[in-house]
């Protein structure tokens, strides 16, 4: 359950439920004690307070009437009146016995001079109509008039002290309100403490985790299974930790690659520079003492300078690709026509090396989205890389086009020496060579396939290699096929 839901339920438990209980209590209390005259007389509930009062009054009235009939003077017996008074104990009622205008007996709860002086007269209308008579907070439920043996007038009153009842009701309500308030405070404190303890416990976990990460311990895993905001926060915190760890791992890798880059650049630049320097010193020392030697030295210097220029250009391109600072001009092209053009363009240079290049495809039109210049760079780099490691007298390069549902696969296959199986996963890394020694006669920056990978991934495709030693190598990459809705989305974004 979420913290928000728990807080809402806590609020409901602390406020709404006590209010409902108080309202129900007041309603039931009033329903129990106070109703109109008709409902009191006809009350069917045996537990109704007024019903109990009337029932008790009826029982006592029968006893008094029997005594009056048998011997009216017996009603004056104090012990008899006290026994009746005891029966009325607990319902805030009592008995009053009057002889003429003199009060012979009055229950303790009815001793009020003002009330006693205003009792109804003998044979009053109240006695005839049997109405409830209210006097100064007292209720007279019944009046029995009779004559004593000596002929004097007698009256027995059954009265109810409403003031005492209201006083006890106020005490009961005050006590109940105090109990409810205490219940609210206890409930709120318990719920608050429970939620607080749960929140603090989870905050302590996150606090500890943040300290661990701050100290550099990115292997500290946060495990949180609660289905609330803290659970979501812990999941996001864990994702952040993983991302940060991956970011630092990448940073360390980049730092290592940077060191390797500097080392490799230094080596690859040092070789042609030393060669250029040697040939220049030969010219200065007069070693090139003939026009033929001079031309040879100058051509060598030019070739080494050109190799350095190519190396620097590839380093510059790779750096821009790596930093995502190369802009791409994507357009819709017929990849079949484009590959035919590339084959024709490359075949002239390859024929000089006794190599053959061919394009195999059965379909006429397949449209893809690509950057023409960058795609040409990929094809040229792969073909040049194949020729660098070619060990056959008659090199053969085949370009195959495979049409899939969502993309096309372009395969550039050669019949060269192949790549060892353990080296295949690394050939697209910068400066990687299957030949671990950089003291090789094979020229190049070592960035060709890395540049291909950067370009193809920027096209939304992937590139991989398949090779068999002494049989040949295939470099394969994918390009997305053109769709009309892609063009529509592209135009909409523009």
PDB file of N, CA, C and O in Angstrom, residues 26-66:
ATOM      1  N   UNK A  26     -24.638   9.804  20.312  1.00  0.00           N
ATOM      2  CA  UNK A  26     -25.612  10.852  20.652  1.00  0.00           C
ATOM      3  C   UNK A  26     -27.005  10.501  20.138  1.00  0.00           C
ATOM      4  O   UNK A  26     -28.014  10.725  20.811  1.00  0.00           O
ATOM      5  N   UNK A  27     -27.060   9.980  18.929  1.00  0.00           N
ATOM      6  CA  UNK A  27     -28.359   9.607  18.357  1.00  0.00           C
ATOM      7  C   UNK A  27     -29.016   8.508  19.190  1.00  0.00           C
ATOM      8  O   UNK A  27     -30.197   8.595  19.547  1.00  0.00           O
ATOM      9  N   UNK A  28     -28.242   7.468  19.507  1.00  0.00           N
ATOM     10  CA  UNK A  28     -28.785   6.357  20.277  1.00  0.00           C
ATOM     11  C   UNK A  28     -29.135   6.797  21.697  1.00  0.00           C
ATOM     12  O   UNK A  28     -30.129   6.340  22.276  1.00  0.00           O
ATOM     13  N   UNK A  29     -28.334   7.687  22.236  1.00  0.00           N
ATOM     14  CA  UNK A  29     -28.583   8.173  23.592  1.00  0.00           C
ATOM     15  C   UNK A  29     -29.921   8.912  23.648  1.00  0.00           C
ATOM     16  O   UNK A  29     -30.749   8.669  24.526  1.00  0.00           O
ATOM     17  N   UNK A  30     -30.077   9.834  22.685  1.00  0.00           N
ATOM     18  CA  UNK A  30     -31.341  10.578  22.643  1.00  0.00           C
ATOM     19  C   UNK A  30     -32.516   9.654  22.344  1.00  0.00           C
ATOM     20  O   UNK A  30     -33.619   9.812  22.892  1.00  0.00           O
ATOM     21  N   UNK A  31     -32.295   8.692  21.468  1.00  0.00           N
ATOM     22  CA  UNK A  31     -33.352   7.747  21.108  1.00  0.00           C
ATOM     23  C   UNK A  31     -33.728   6.886  22.309  1.00  0.00           C
ATOM     24  O   UNK A  31     -34.888   6.493  22.475  1.00  0.00           O
ATOM     25  N   UNK A  32     -32.739   6.622  23.142  1.00  0.00           N
ATOM     26  CA  UNK A  32     -32.973   5.748  24.290  1.00  0.00           C
ATOM     27  C   UNK A  32     -33.756   6.472  25.380  1.00  0.00           C
ATOM     28  O   UNK A  32     -34.620   5.901  26.029  1.00  0.00           O
ATOM     29  N   UNK A  33     -33.448   7.783  25.588  1.00  0.00           N
ATOM     30  CA  UNK A  33     -34.029   8.506  26.702  1.00  0.00           C
ATOM     31  C   UNK A  33     -35.219   9.387  26.318  1.00  0.00           C
ATOM     32  O   UNK A  33     -36.197   9.453  27.036  1.00  0.00           O
ATOM     33  N   UNK A  34     -35.094  10.058  25.154  1.00  0.00           N
ATOM     34  CA  UNK A  34     -36.109  11.088  24.873  1.00  0.00           C
ATOM     35  C   UNK A  34     -36.843  10.800  23.571  1.00  0.00           C
ATOM     36  O   UNK A  34     -36.266  10.754  22.516  1.00  0.00           O
ATOM     37  N   UNK A  35     -38.174  10.633  23.706  1.00  0.00           N
ATOM     38  CA  UNK A  35     -39.041  10.492  22.545  1.00  0.00           C
ATOM     39  C   UNK A  35     -40.347  11.217  22.864  1.00  0.00           C
ATOM     40  O   UNK A  35     -40.585  11.649  23.999  1.00  0.00           O
ATOM     41  N   UNK A  36     -41.214  11.363  21.863  1.00  0.00           N
ATOM     42  CA  UNK A  36     -42.493  12.019  22.141  1.00  0.00           C
ATOM     43  C   UNK A  36     -43.360  11.124  23.032  1.00  0.00           C
ATOM     44  O   UNK A  36     -43.086   9.948  23.227  1.00  0.00           O
ATOM     45  N   UNK A  37     -44.423  11.705  23.555  1.00  0.00           N
ATOM     46  CA  UNK A  37     -45.249  10.993  24.550  1.00  0.00           C
ATOM     47  C   UNK A  37     -45.808   9.688  24.008  1.00  0.00           C
ATOM     48  O   UNK A  37     -45.826   8.669  24.681  1.00  0.00           O
ATOM     49  N   UNK A  38     -46.248   9.727  22.760  1.00  0.00           N
ATOM     50  CA  UNK A  38     -46.862   8.544  22.166  1.00  0.00           C
ATOM     51  C   UNK A  38     -45.875   7.405  22.058  1.00  0.00           C
ATOM     52  O   UNK A  38     -46.187   6.251  22.381  1.00  0.00           O
ATOM     53  N   UNK A  39     -44.673   7.702  21.609  1.00  0.00           N
ATOM     54  CA  UNK A  39     -43.675   6.650  21.462  1.00  0.00           C
ATOM     55  C   UNK A  39     -43.231   6.113  22.811  1.00  0.00           C
ATOM     56  O   UNK A  39     -42.837   4.974  22.936  1.00  0.00           O
ATOM     57  N   UNK A  40     -43.293   6.961  23.856  1.00  0.00           N
ATOM     58  CA  UNK A  40     -42.931   6.486  25.195  1.00  0.00           C
ATOM     59  C   UNK A  40     -43.961   5.477  25.692  1.00  0.00           C
ATOM     60  O   UNK A  40     -43.629   4.406  26.191  1.00  0.00           O
ATOM     61  N   UNK A  41     -45.187   5.826  25.513  1.00  0.00           N
ATOM     62  CA  UNK A  41     -46.244   4.953  26.009  1.00  0.00           C
ATOM     63  C   UNK A  41     -46.266   3.638  25.254  1.00  0.00           C
ATOM     64  O   UNK A  41     -46.439   2.568  25.826  1.00  0.00           O
ATOM     65  N   UNK A  42     -46.027   3.699  23.924  1.00  0.00           N
ATOM     66  CA  UNK A  42     -46.112   2.505  23.081  1.00  0.00           C
ATOM     67  C   UNK A  42     -44.744   1.903  22.767  1.00  0.00           C
ATOM     68  O   UNK A  42     -44.621   1.163  21.803  1.00  0.00           O
ATOM     69  N   UNK A  43     -43.724   2.271  23.525  1.00  0.00           N
ATOM     70  CA  UNK A  43     -42.376   1.789  23.214  1.00  0.00           C
ATOM     71  C   UNK A  43     -42.332   0.270  23.273  1.00  0.00           C
ATOM     72  O   UNK A  43     -42.709  -0.335  24.276  1.00  0.00           O
ATOM     73  N   UNK A  44     -41.883  -0.334  22.179  1.00  0.00           N
ATOM     74  CA  UNK A  44     -41.810  -1.788  22.111  1.00  0.00           C
ATOM     75  C   UNK A  44     -40.485  -2.308  22.626  1.00  0.00           C
ATOM     76  O   UNK A  44     -40.363  -3.482  22.941  1.00  0.00           O
ATOM     77  N   UNK A  45     -39.478  -1.460  22.689  1.00  0.00           N
ATOM     78  CA  UNK A  45     -38.146  -1.894  23.114  1.00  0.00           C
ATOM     79  C   UNK A  45     -38.129  -2.070  24.626  1.00  0.00           C
ATOM     80  O   UNK A  45     -38.285  -1.093  25.369  1.00  0.00           O
ATOM     81  N   UNK A  46     -37.906  -3.295  25.087  1.00  0.00           N
ATOM     82  CA  UNK A  46     -37.928  -3.519  26.539  1.00  0.00           C
ATOM     83  C   UNK A  46     -36.759  -2.858  27.254  1.00  0.00           C
ATOM     84  O   UNK A  46     -36.793  -2.702  28.473  1.00  0.00           O
ATOM     85  N   UNK A  47     -35.723  -2.469  26.488  1.00  0.00           N
ATOM     86  CA  UNK A  47     -34.558  -1.849  27.098  1.00  0.00           C
ATOM     87  C   UNK A  47     -34.651  -0.328  27.071  1.00  0.00           C
ATOM     88  O   UNK A  47     -33.756   0.357  27.540  1.00  0.00           O
ATOM     89  N   UNK A  48     -35.737   0.207  26.518  1.00  0.00           N
ATOM     90  CA  UNK A  48     -35.898   1.643  26.464  1.00  0.00           C
ATOM     91  C   UNK A  48     -36.037   2.167  27.892  1.00  0.00           C
ATOM     92  O   UNK A  48     -36.797   1.628  28.700  1.00  0.00           O
ATOM     93  N   UNK A  49     -35.320   3.225  28.209  1.00  0.00           N
ATOM     94  CA  UNK A  49     -35.264   3.716  29.584  1.00  0.00           C
ATOM     95  C   UNK A  49     -36.652   4.114  30.074  1.00  0.00           C
ATOM     96  O   UNK A  49     -37.073   3.731  31.176  1.00  0.00           O
ATOM     97  N   UNK A  50     -37.372   4.912  29.294  1.00  0.00           N
ATOM     98  CA  UNK A  50     -38.708   5.359  29.721  1.00  0.00           C
ATOM     99  C   UNK A  50     -39.672   4.184  29.852  1.00  0.00           C
ATOM    100  O   UNK A  50     -40.569   4.185  30.696  1.00  0.00           O
ATOM    101  N   UNK A  51     -39.462   3.161  29.032  1.00  0.00           N
ATOM    102  CA  UNK A  51     -40.296   1.964  29.141  1.00  0.00           C
ATOM    103  C   UNK A  51     -40.053   1.271  30.477  1.00  0.00           C
ATOM    104  O   UNK A  51     -40.989   0.820  31.144  1.00  0.00           O
ATOM    105  N   UNK A  52     -38.793   1.221  30.860  1.00  0.00           N
ATOM    106  CA  UNK A  52     -38.456   0.613  32.151  1.00  0.00           C
ATOM    107  C   UNK A  52     -39.073   1.408  33.298  1.00  0.00           C
ATOM    108  O   UNK A  52     -39.566   0.835  34.276  1.00  0.00           O
ATOM    109  N   UNK A  53     -39.035   2.754  33.136  1.00  0.00           N
ATOM    110  CA  UNK A  53     -39.607   3.602  34.195  1.00  0.00           C
ATOM    111  C   UNK A  53     -41.108   3.353  34.321  1.00  0.00           C
ATOM    112  O   UNK A  53     -41.639   3.165  35.429  1.00  0.00           O
ATOM    113  N   UNK A  54     -41.820   3.338  33.201  1.00  0.00           N
ATOM    114  CA  UNK A  54     -43.266   3.115  33.243  1.00  0.00           C
ATOM    115  C   UNK A  54     -43.607   1.734  33.787  1.00  0.00           C
ATOM    116  O   UNK A  54     -44.587   1.550  34.534  1.00  0.00           O
ATOM    117  N   UNK A  55     -42.820   0.746  33.401  1.00  0.00           N
ATOM    118  CA  UNK A  55     -43.063  -0.608  33.900  1.00  0.00           C
ATOM    119  C   UNK A  55     -42.928  -0.669  35.416  1.00  0.00           C
ATOM    120  O   UNK A  55     -43.764  -1.274  36.121  1.00  0.00           O
ATOM    121  N   UNK A  56     -41.850  -0.024  35.919  1.00  0.00           N
ATOM    122  CA  UNK A  56     -41.628  -0.028  37.371  1.00  0.00           C
ATOM    123  C   UNK A  56     -42.723   0.741  38.095  1.00  0.00           C
ATOM    124  O   UNK A  56     -43.221   0.308  39.151  1.00  0.00           O
ATOM    125  N   UNK A  57     -43.155   1.879  37.510  1.00  0.00           N
ATOM    126  CA  UNK A  57     -44.227   2.660  38.114  1.00  0.00           C
ATOM    127  C   UNK A  57     -45.520   1.842  38.172  1.00  0.00           C
ATOM    128  O   UNK A  57     -46.286   1.908  39.159  1.00  0.00           O
ATOM    129  N   UNK A  58     -45.796   1.073  37.164  1.00  0.00           N
ATOM    130  CA  UNK A  58     -47.021   0.255  37.143  1.00  0.00           C
ATOM    131  C   UNK A  58     -46.997  -0.797  38.241  1.00  0.00           C
ATOM    132  O   UNK A  58     -48.011  -1.048  38.913  1.00  0.00           O
ATOM    133  N   UNK A  59     -45.813  -1.424  38.423  1.00  0.00           N
ATOM    134  CA  UNK A  59     -45.693  -2.443  39.466  1.00  0.00           C
ATOM    135  C   UNK A  59     -45.916  -1.837  40.849  1.00  0.00           C
ATOM    136  O   UNK A  59     -46.654  -2.398  41.694  1.00  0.00           O
ATOM    137  N   UNK A  60     -45.286  -0.699  41.099  1.00  0.00           N
ATOM    138  CA  UNK A  60     -45.412  -0.057  42.420  1.00  0.00           C
ATOM    139  C   UNK A  60     -46.836   0.457  42.636  1.00  0.00           C
ATOM    140  O   UNK A  60     -47.392   0.383  43.726  1.00  0.00           O
ATOM    141  N   UNK A  61     -47.399   0.981  41.534  1.00  0.00           N
ATOM    142  CA  UNK A  61     -48.772   1.510  41.654  1.00  0.00           C
ATOM    143  C   UNK A  61     -49.740   0.411  42.053  1.00  0.00           C
ATOM    144  O   UNK A  61     -50.667   0.628  42.844  1.00  0.00           O
ATOM    145  N   UNK A  62     -49.561  -0.800  41.538  1.00  0.00           N
ATOM    146  CA  UNK A  62     -50.434  -1.905  41.910  1.00  0.00           C
ATOM    147  C   UNK A  62     -50.309  -2.230  43.400  1.00  0.00           C
ATOM    148  O   UNK A  62     -51.289  -2.491  44.087  1.00  0.00           O
ATOM    149  N   UNK A  63     -49.062  -2.248  43.899  1.00  0.00           N
ATOM    150  CA  UNK A  63     -48.837  -2.528  45.323  1.00  0.00           C
ATOM    151  C   UNK A  63     -49.504  -1.472  46.207  1.00  0.00           C
ATOM    152  O   UNK A  63     -50.142  -1.780  47.213  1.00  0.00           O
ATOM    153  N   UNK A  64     -49.353  -0.200  45.785  1.00  0.00           N
ATOM    154  CA  UNK A  64     -49.953   0.883  46.584  1.00  0.00           C
ATOM    155  C   UNK A  64     -51.470   0.784  46.573  1.00  0.00           C
ATOM    156  O   UNK A  64     -52.155   0.930  47.607  1.00  0.00           O
ATOM    157  N   UNK A  65     -52.053   0.522  45.419  1.00  0.00           N
ATOM    158  CA  UNK A  65     -53.517   0.414  45.314  1.00  0.00           C
ATOM    159  C   UNK A  65     -54.062  -0.729  46.161  1.00  0.00           C
ATOM    160  O   UNK A  65     -55.139  -0.612  46.794  1.00  0.00           O
ATOM    161  N   UNK A  66     -53.334  -1.857  46.203  1.00  0.00           N
ATOM    162  CA  UNK A  66     -53.768  -2.988  47.031  1.00  0.00           C
ATOM    163  C   UNK A  66     -53.774  -2.602  48.511  1.00  0.00           C
ATOM    164  O   UNK A  66     -54.700  -2.953  49.264  1.00  0.00           O
TER     165      UNK A  66
END
